[in-house]
Amino acid sequence: MSMGTQGAGAGLTRPAPATRAALLVLLVGAACLLLGPRLPWLVEWPAGWTVPATDWVGAALEWLLGGIKPVARGFSEMLRYPMDWADAALAVTPWPLVIGLVTALGWAIGGAPMAALGAVGLGFVLASGYWVQSMNTLALVAVSVPLALVLGMGIGILANEVPRLRGPVQVLLDVMQTVPTFAYLTPLLLLFGFGPVVGLIASAIYAAPPMARNVLLGLERVDSQIKEAAIMSGGSRLQQLFQVEIPSAGTQIMVGVNQCLMAALSMVIIAAVIGGFDDIGWEVLLTMRKAQFGQSLLAGLVIVAFAVIIDRMSAALASERNRQDQRVTAGLVLLAVAVTALFWRSLPDPAGFTLLAPVAEAVDRGLGAFTAANGATLDAIKNGAMFYGLLPLRIGLDDAVLEFTWGFQWTPAMSLALYALAAAGGLVLAFAGRATAGALLVIAVGILETGVANLAWPFVLTGAAALAWLAQGRKLALIVTLLLLTILLSGLFPRALLSLYLSGAAVFACALFGGAIGLVCAVSPLAWRMMRPICDMLQTIPLFVFLIPVLMFFQIGEFSAFLAICAYAIVPMIRYTRHGLVSTPTEMLEAATASGATAWQTMRDVRAPYAAPTILLGLNQTILYAFAMLVIAALIGTTGLGQSIYLALGQADVGLGISAGAAMAILALIADRLVQGFAEERRRALGL
């Protein structure tokens, strides 16, 4: 039997690293399973071994924040002035003038299509009756984005100018982008108090990292010859930076501006959870709570309209574009001013527009009729997915297979038979030279029988450390083990497993269906032309809005949260799979064709292996998206760390909010490092 590729002498073979790691995890899992009844601490971390980290963090932060609270409140009052000015300016500016100015800006940036986008998009906002709320949201974005741009630009330039800070800054940006959005709000609420300023500051903090990353990336990519020319010209370092390097990196920096705008818009919508101020995010939340799904959908579409306009216009600024006739721009502005002046006294109140109110009412009536007629089918879909999919994965076959759901009761004899079949399958694979696959089969069956939420902590730590060792070596394995130990010691491990279960199930579904869709789009250009605008739309929609359609049909519950996570996280898997498969070098495809390979053989043996690093990066993005959405999904009934963060926000419990947010960030960081490690290994194997 050949179990590996490393020789051990005298005709024996040493198991490959992957085989050894899998066997170690299998042995630890078997030991926990056999010894668990006699040694309960092997299965469940004893309460006596936990430390009151949540209380310590809460006390330390309250002491620290209490010391700087007067300064923070003063800063908050300072920010209130520009926000009030922006709010007042947008509130008093007549709506024809706002629409005309945005239309003119669209023409200047992208010609007639962009001008039409601005006019139609804001026309929809006006017809929805949410103009006032939308302007309040836009005022928050208008103040928070400049703060985020300045902060992100400063961080990016600092990291570029001081190479020793580059590594720590990258780690800081990773942490800032993996910490859940709600976790930002808890300490800020204590520090700055209640009100829209908290949303403004949270938005600026959340939107700064993408700007910083793109500034640093753009400055790093400036051609060395351009830098040398700037040095030879005799300019000072500041002149080289601001007159040569930053303009040369302008395209990449504008990409950062685009991402910054979208992040800021997403965050101010989320900040409505602690707001209660009259903005569009609060309208979505309020109508969802009242089960007014027609109005909720309408308010959500207003957010989408803003997101699409901001995304398309800011993205156009980052790309090369044709110069437009400025006379048309001036004409559109003059037309807007003329219409406003001519009808100044008779302009209808934008809050009184109810053109789309009948549509919202029709949606509610149609939804009521649909659910009444198809309620049994919807319940069957939800219950089927829960009873036969999610619940067994969560608590295991032993607890999930019951008489009233499956028609029979799971027994210990069935568990023994399942393990015996898994062991037999593992041995067959091992004798066929696939020992790693055999061990993984037994491990997967053990996880399914036990349930993710009931996994023993030594098994989880060993499994994560083994994956880290295979991905990047001993250093990452040690870091992963220590990070997971912090979650164990804090007493948040059971909640972390619940988060891992739901996000893992969503990621698996996204990998399966997103990969399949990406494959179809790679094979069929027509399919990609149809799928691309859908992907663009899904990536533009703020997280909050994904909750509305699933609530409309499946109400509050874990299945609704699962669908919302899948809808948000599936796009990277589609895009990266398709991109990886269509990027295979032409010479490799020609060689496969010359050897007589069929289209399927070429896809399986040439394109798929070459695309593996790119697909793994898509999987990485999908995992991070799933964790980000997991916290938002706490609004509709998830358990785990996301629920803890949401409860901490409502109770102003800084300790719990920070601890649970840190635990969620740890899980996301571990997943990120693991997938990136495997992607890098595949690149090295392909010589890339």
mmCIF file of C-alpha atoms in Angstrom, residues 102-340:
data_model
loop_
_atom_site.group_PDB
_atom_site.id
_atom_site.type_symbol
_atom_site.label_atom_id
_atom_site.label_comp_id
_atom_site.label_asym_id
_atom_site.label_seq_id
_atom_site.Cartn_x
_atom_site.Cartn_y
_atom_site.Cartn_z
ATOM 1 C CA VAL A 102 -26.555 64.758 -10.674
ATOM 2 C CA THR A 103 -27.672 64.333 -14.294
ATOM 3 C CA ALA A 104 -25.136 66.940 -15.414
ATOM 4 C CA LEU A 105 -22.423 65.214 -13.399
ATOM 5 C CA GLY A 106 -23.370 61.932 -15.032
ATOM 6 C CA TRP A 107 -23.034 63.463 -18.495
ATOM 7 C CA ALA A 108 -19.637 64.943 -17.639
ATOM 8 C CA ILE A 109 -18.385 61.584 -16.370
ATOM 9 C CA GLY A 110 -19.895 59.090 -18.801
ATOM 10 C CA GLY A 111 -22.095 60.768 -21.369
ATOM 11 C CA ALA A 112 -25.741 59.973 -22.076
ATOM 12 C CA PRO A 113 -25.898 56.525 -20.355
ATOM 13 C CA MET A 114 -24.528 57.904 -17.086
ATOM 14 C CA ALA A 115 -26.738 60.991 -17.289
ATOM 15 C CA ALA A 116 -29.785 58.765 -17.813
ATOM 16 C CA LEU A 117 -28.738 56.638 -14.834
ATOM 17 C CA GLY A 118 -28.611 59.701 -12.589
ATOM 18 C CA ALA A 119 -31.922 61.101 -13.823
ATOM 19 C CA VAL A 120 -33.840 57.809 -13.711
ATOM 20 C CA GLY A 121 -32.313 56.737 -10.399
ATOM 21 C CA LEU A 122 -33.124 59.956 -8.565
ATOM 22 C CA GLY A 123 -36.498 60.093 -10.299
ATOM 23 C CA PHE A 124 -37.255 56.719 -8.737
ATOM 24 C CA VAL A 125 -36.137 58.018 -5.333
ATOM 25 C CA LEU A 126 -38.481 60.997 -5.706
ATOM 26 C CA ALA A 127 -41.423 58.844 -6.806
ATOM 27 C CA SER A 128 -40.913 56.504 -3.853
ATOM 28 C CA GLY A 129 -41.754 59.209 -1.318
ATOM 29 C CA TYR A 130 -38.451 58.703 0.492
ATOM 30 C CA TRP A 131 -36.688 61.797 -0.823
ATOM 31 C CA VAL A 132 -36.238 63.446 2.592
ATOM 32 C CA GLN A 133 -34.918 60.259 4.207
ATOM 33 C CA SER A 134 -32.600 59.702 1.249
ATOM 34 C CA MET A 135 -31.158 63.200 1.533
ATOM 35 C CA ASN A 136 -30.510 62.607 5.240
ATOM 36 C CA THR A 137 -28.618 59.439 4.339
ATOM 37 C CA LEU A 138 -26.726 61.265 1.615
ATOM 38 C CA ALA A 139 -25.737 63.951 4.154
ATOM 39 C CA LEU A 140 -24.172 61.276 6.364
ATOM 40 C CA VAL A 141 -22.266 59.879 3.389
ATOM 41 C CA ALA A 142 -21.189 63.356 2.261
ATOM 42 C CA VAL A 143 -19.487 64.025 5.604
ATOM 43 C CA SER A 144 -18.191 60.544 6.412
ATOM 44 C CA VAL A 145 -16.539 59.908 3.025
ATOM 45 C CA PRO A 146 -14.115 62.883 3.170
ATOM 46 C CA LEU A 147 -13.098 61.761 6.667
ATOM 47 C CA ALA A 148 -12.532 58.211 5.416
ATOM 48 C CA LEU A 149 -10.601 59.447 2.367
ATOM 49 C CA VAL A 150 -8.269 61.591 4.475
ATOM 50 C CA LEU A 151 -7.774 58.810 7.030
ATOM 51 C CA GLY A 152 -7.214 56.142 4.380
ATOM 52 C CA MET A 153 -4.890 58.353 2.341
ATOM 53 C CA GLY A 154 -2.841 59.141 5.433
ATOM 54 C CA ILE A 155 -2.511 55.486 6.432
ATOM 55 C CA GLY A 156 -1.560 54.431 2.904
ATOM 56 C CA ILE A 157 1.079 57.165 2.517
ATOM 57 C CA LEU A 158 2.517 56.437 5.976
ATOM 58 C CA ALA A 159 2.867 52.726 5.191
ATOM 59 C CA ASN A 160 4.526 53.559 1.879
ATOM 60 C CA GLU A 161 6.984 56.046 3.370
ATOM 61 C CA VAL A 162 7.950 53.953 6.424
ATOM 62 C CA PRO A 163 8.623 50.383 5.217
ATOM 63 C CA ARG A 164 8.879 49.074 8.801
ATOM 64 C CA LEU A 165 5.247 50.034 9.351
ATOM 65 C CA ARG A 166 3.991 48.314 6.205
ATOM 66 C CA GLY A 167 3.557 44.889 7.817
ATOM 67 C CA PRO A 168 1.787 46.157 10.963
ATOM 68 C CA VAL A 169 -0.427 48.418 8.845
ATOM 69 C CA GLN A 170 -1.416 45.472 6.635
ATOM 70 C CA VAL A 171 -2.328 43.466 9.746
ATOM 71 C CA LEU A 172 -4.323 46.421 11.107
ATOM 72 C CA LEU A 173 -6.219 46.770 7.839
ATOM 73 C CA ASP A 174 -6.925 43.015 7.806
ATOM 74 C CA VAL A 175 -8.345 43.249 11.325
ATOM 75 C CA MET A 176 -10.416 46.348 10.504
ATOM 76 C CA GLN A 177 -11.924 44.637 7.465
ATOM 77 C CA THR A 178 -12.713 41.384 9.302
ATOM 78 C CA VAL A 179 -14.178 42.870 12.482
ATOM 79 C CA PRO A 180 -17.987 42.691 12.102
ATOM 80 C CA THR A 181 -19.739 45.935 11.330
ATOM 81 C CA PHE A 182 -21.909 45.883 14.467
ATOM 82 C CA ALA A 183 -18.771 45.525 16.608
ATOM 83 C CA TYR A 184 -17.699 49.009 15.479
ATOM 84 C CA LEU A 185 -20.888 50.499 16.839
ATOM 85 C CA THR A 186 -20.813 49.219 20.438
ATOM 86 C CA PRO A 187 -17.763 51.151 21.744
ATOM 87 C CA LEU A 188 -18.616 54.163 19.587
ATOM 88 C CA LEU A 189 -22.080 54.293 21.137
ATOM 89 C CA LEU A 190 -20.529 54.454 24.613
ATOM 90 C CA LEU A 191 -17.937 56.976 23.500
ATOM 91 C CA PHE A 192 -19.939 59.378 21.374
ATOM 92 C CA GLY A 193 -23.463 58.841 22.637
ATOM 93 C CA PHE A 194 -26.702 58.273 20.758
ATOM 94 C CA GLY A 195 -27.404 59.915 17.417
ATOM 95 C CA PRO A 196 -26.425 60.119 13.771
ATOM 96 C CA VAL A 197 -22.849 61.195 14.582
ATOM 97 C CA VAL A 198 -22.117 57.632 15.745
ATOM 98 C CA GLY A 199 -23.124 56.323 12.336
ATOM 99 C CA LEU A 200 -21.005 58.986 10.674
ATOM 100 C CA ILE A 201 -17.866 58.082 12.650
ATOM 101 C CA ALA A 202 -18.440 54.328 12.279
ATOM 102 C CA SER A 203 -18.876 54.823 8.548
ATOM 103 C CA ALA A 204 -15.609 56.767 8.282
ATOM 104 C CA ILE A 205 -13.689 54.100 10.238
ATOM 105 C CA TYR A 206 -15.219 51.245 8.230
ATOM 106 C CA ALA A 207 -14.607 52.922 4.857
ATOM 107 C CA ALA A 208 -10.977 53.930 5.483
ATOM 108 C CA PRO A 209 -9.263 50.485 5.019
ATOM 109 C CA PRO A 210 -10.158 49.992 1.327
ATOM 110 C CA MET A 211 -8.887 53.502 0.611
ATOM 111 C CA ALA A 212 -5.644 52.839 2.501
ATOM 112 C CA ARG A 213 -5.090 49.530 0.690
ATOM 113 C CA ASN A 214 -5.541 51.055 -2.753
ATOM 114 C CA VAL A 215 -3.329 54.067 -1.967
ATOM 115 C CA LEU A 216 -0.550 51.748 -0.773
ATOM 116 C CA LEU A 217 -1.039 49.431 -3.754
ATOM 117 C CA GLY A 218 -1.035 52.324 -6.209
ATOM 118 C CA LEU A 219 2.150 53.850 -4.771
ATOM 119 C CA GLU A 220 3.892 50.469 -4.785
ATOM 120 C CA ARG A 221 3.024 50.001 -8.477
ATOM 121 C CA VAL A 222 4.411 53.336 -9.658
ATOM 122 C CA ASP A 223 7.035 52.522 -12.277
ATOM 123 C CA SER A 224 10.579 52.668 -10.942
ATOM 124 C CA GLN A 225 11.657 54.786 -13.921
ATOM 125 C CA ILE A 226 9.074 57.422 -12.971
ATOM 126 C CA LYS A 227 10.412 57.466 -9.418
ATOM 127 C CA GLU A 228 13.989 57.762 -10.652
ATOM 128 C CA ALA A 229 13.043 60.628 -12.958
ATOM 129 C CA ALA A 230 11.424 62.459 -10.033
ATOM 130 C CA ILE A 231 14.589 61.992 -7.965
ATOM 131 C CA MET A 232 16.813 63.178 -10.819
ATOM 132 C CA SER A 233 14.738 66.343 -11.180
ATOM 133 C CA GLY A 234 15.963 67.405 -7.734
ATOM 134 C CA GLY A 235 12.552 67.713 -6.074
ATOM 135 C CA SER A 236 12.067 67.205 -2.340
ATOM 136 C CA ARG A 237 10.460 64.029 -1.076
ATOM 137 C CA LEU A 238 7.117 65.788 -0.641
ATOM 138 C CA GLN A 239 7.314 67.112 -4.190
ATOM 139 C CA GLN A 240 8.161 63.648 -5.528
ATOM 140 C CA LEU A 241 5.248 62.161 -3.620
ATOM 141 C CA PHE A 242 2.499 64.687 -4.324
ATOM 142 C CA GLN A 243 3.544 65.892 -7.772
ATOM 143 C CA VAL A 244 4.723 62.631 -9.341
ATOM 144 C CA GLU A 245 3.913 59.410 -7.490
ATOM 145 C CA ILE A 246 0.365 60.128 -6.303
ATOM 146 C CA PRO A 247 -0.739 61.417 -9.764
ATOM 147 C CA SER A 248 0.857 58.317 -11.347
ATOM 148 C CA ALA A 249 -1.120 56.127 -8.937
ATOM 149 C CA GLY A 250 -4.318 58.093 -9.619
ATOM 150 C CA THR A 251 -6.229 55.266 -11.309
ATOM 151 C CA GLN A 252 -5.672 52.842 -8.425
ATOM 152 C CA ILE A 253 -6.450 55.560 -5.877
ATOM 153 C CA MET A 254 -9.769 56.265 -7.630
ATOM 154 C CA VAL A 255 -10.604 52.568 -7.297
ATOM 155 C CA GLY A 256 -10.096 53.109 -3.569
ATOM 156 C CA VAL A 257 -12.437 56.105 -3.678
ATOM 157 C CA ASN A 258 -15.092 53.911 -5.303
ATOM 158 C CA GLN A 259 -14.717 51.203 -2.650
ATOM 159 C CA CYS A 260 -14.666 53.829 0.095
ATOM 160 C CA LEU A 261 -17.951 55.330 -1.106
ATOM 161 C CA MET A 262 -19.672 51.950 -1.241
ATOM 162 C CA ALA A 263 -18.388 50.941 2.207
ATOM 163 C CA ALA A 264 -19.539 54.245 3.686
ATOM 164 C CA LEU A 265 -23.015 53.889 2.200
ATOM 165 C CA SER A 266 -23.293 50.326 3.483
ATOM 166 C CA MET A 267 -22.210 51.322 6.982
ATOM 167 C CA VAL A 268 -24.521 54.312 7.391
ATOM 168 C CA ILE A 269 -27.408 52.012 6.511
ATOM 169 C CA ILE A 270 -26.300 49.508 9.160
ATOM 170 C CA ALA A 271 -25.816 52.303 11.692
ATOM 171 C CA ALA A 272 -29.563 52.911 11.525
ATOM 172 C CA VAL A 273 -29.874 50.037 14.017
ATOM 173 C CA ILE A 274 -28.723 52.396 16.763
ATOM 174 C CA GLY A 275 -30.075 55.511 15.148
ATOM 175 C CA GLY A 276 -33.764 56.104 15.073
ATOM 176 C CA PHE A 277 -33.024 59.232 13.031
ATOM 177 C CA ASP A 278 -34.977 59.874 9.884
ATOM 178 C CA ASP A 279 -32.809 58.210 7.243
ATOM 179 C CA ILE A 280 -33.494 55.499 4.682
ATOM 180 C CA GLY A 281 -31.793 52.757 6.715
ATOM 181 C CA TRP A 282 -34.140 53.411 9.615
ATOM 182 C CA GLU A 283 -37.101 53.221 7.233
ATOM 183 C CA VAL A 284 -35.975 49.779 6.039
ATOM 184 C CA LEU A 285 -35.536 48.534 9.600
ATOM 185 C CA LEU A 286 -38.816 50.012 10.812
ATOM 186 C CA THR A 287 -40.914 48.623 7.964
ATOM 187 C CA MET A 288 -39.253 45.208 8.299
ATOM 188 C CA ARG A 289 -40.132 45.117 11.995
ATOM 189 C CA LYS A 290 -43.739 45.979 11.133
ATOM 190 C CA ALA A 291 -43.799 43.273 8.424
ATOM 191 C CA GLN A 292 -44.686 45.958 5.855
ATOM 192 C CA PHE A 293 -42.684 44.185 3.193
ATOM 193 C CA GLY A 294 -43.966 46.270 0.288
ATOM 194 C CA GLN A 295 -42.722 49.483 1.885
ATOM 195 C CA SER A 296 -39.571 47.723 3.084
ATOM 196 C CA LEU A 297 -38.814 46.518 -0.434
ATOM 197 C CA LEU A 298 -39.458 49.994 -1.823
ATOM 198 C CA ALA A 299 -37.088 51.577 0.722
ATOM 199 C CA GLY A 300 -34.540 48.865 -0.034
ATOM 200 C CA LEU A 301 -34.768 49.623 -3.755
ATOM 201 C CA VAL A 302 -34.105 53.286 -2.967
ATOM 202 C CA ILE A 303 -30.872 52.208 -1.268
ATOM 203 C CA VAL A 304 -30.043 50.098 -4.310
ATOM 204 C CA ALA A 305 -30.669 53.080 -6.607
ATOM 205 C CA PHE A 306 -28.268 55.223 -4.597
ATOM 206 C CA ALA A 307 -25.706 52.423 -4.490
ATOM 207 C CA VAL A 308 -25.842 51.883 -8.262
ATOM 208 C CA ILE A 309 -25.528 55.607 -9.023
ATOM 209 C CA ILE A 310 -22.609 56.095 -6.632
ATOM 210 C CA ASP A 311 -20.884 52.901 -7.765
ATOM 211 C CA ARG A 312 -21.167 53.534 -11.501
ATOM 212 C CA MET A 313 -20.174 57.196 -11.360
ATOM 213 C CA SER A 314 -17.221 56.709 -9.002
ATOM 214 C CA ALA A 315 -16.070 53.656 -10.990
ATOM 215 C CA ALA A 316 -16.192 55.720 -14.191
ATOM 216 C CA LEU A 317 -13.865 58.264 -12.577
ATOM 217 C CA ALA A 318 -11.314 55.471 -12.029
ATOM 218 C CA SER A 319 -11.293 54.416 -15.679
ATOM 219 C CA GLU A 320 -10.341 56.068 -18.935
ATOM 220 C CA ARG A 321 -13.287 57.870 -20.447
ATOM 221 C CA ASN A 322 -14.105 59.982 -23.488
ATOM 222 C CA ARG A 323 -14.240 63.726 -23.022
ATOM 223 C CA GLN A 324 -17.836 64.915 -23.114
ATOM 224 C CA ASP A 325 -19.182 68.153 -24.537
ATOM 225 C CA GLN A 326 -19.076 70.571 -21.605
ATOM 226 C CA ARG A 327 -21.734 72.731 -23.244
ATOM 227 C CA VAL A 328 -24.238 69.944 -22.597
ATOM 228 C CA THR A 329 -23.140 69.807 -18.954
ATOM 229 C CA ALA A 330 -23.623 73.552 -18.600
ATOM 230 C CA GLY A 331 -26.962 73.342 -20.401
ATOM 231 C CA LEU A 332 -28.257 70.675 -18.029
ATOM 232 C CA VAL A 333 -27.238 72.750 -15.013
ATOM 233 C CA LEU A 334 -28.880 75.887 -16.446
ATOM 234 C CA LEU A 335 -32.035 73.914 -17.255
ATOM 235 C CA ALA A 336 -32.232 72.633 -13.683
ATOM 236 C CA VAL A 337 -31.737 76.149 -12.305
ATOM 237 C CA ALA A 338 -34.350 77.580 -14.680
ATOM 238 C CA VAL A 339 -36.971 74.958 -13.819
ATOM 239 C CA THR A 340 -36.332 75.470 -10.120
#
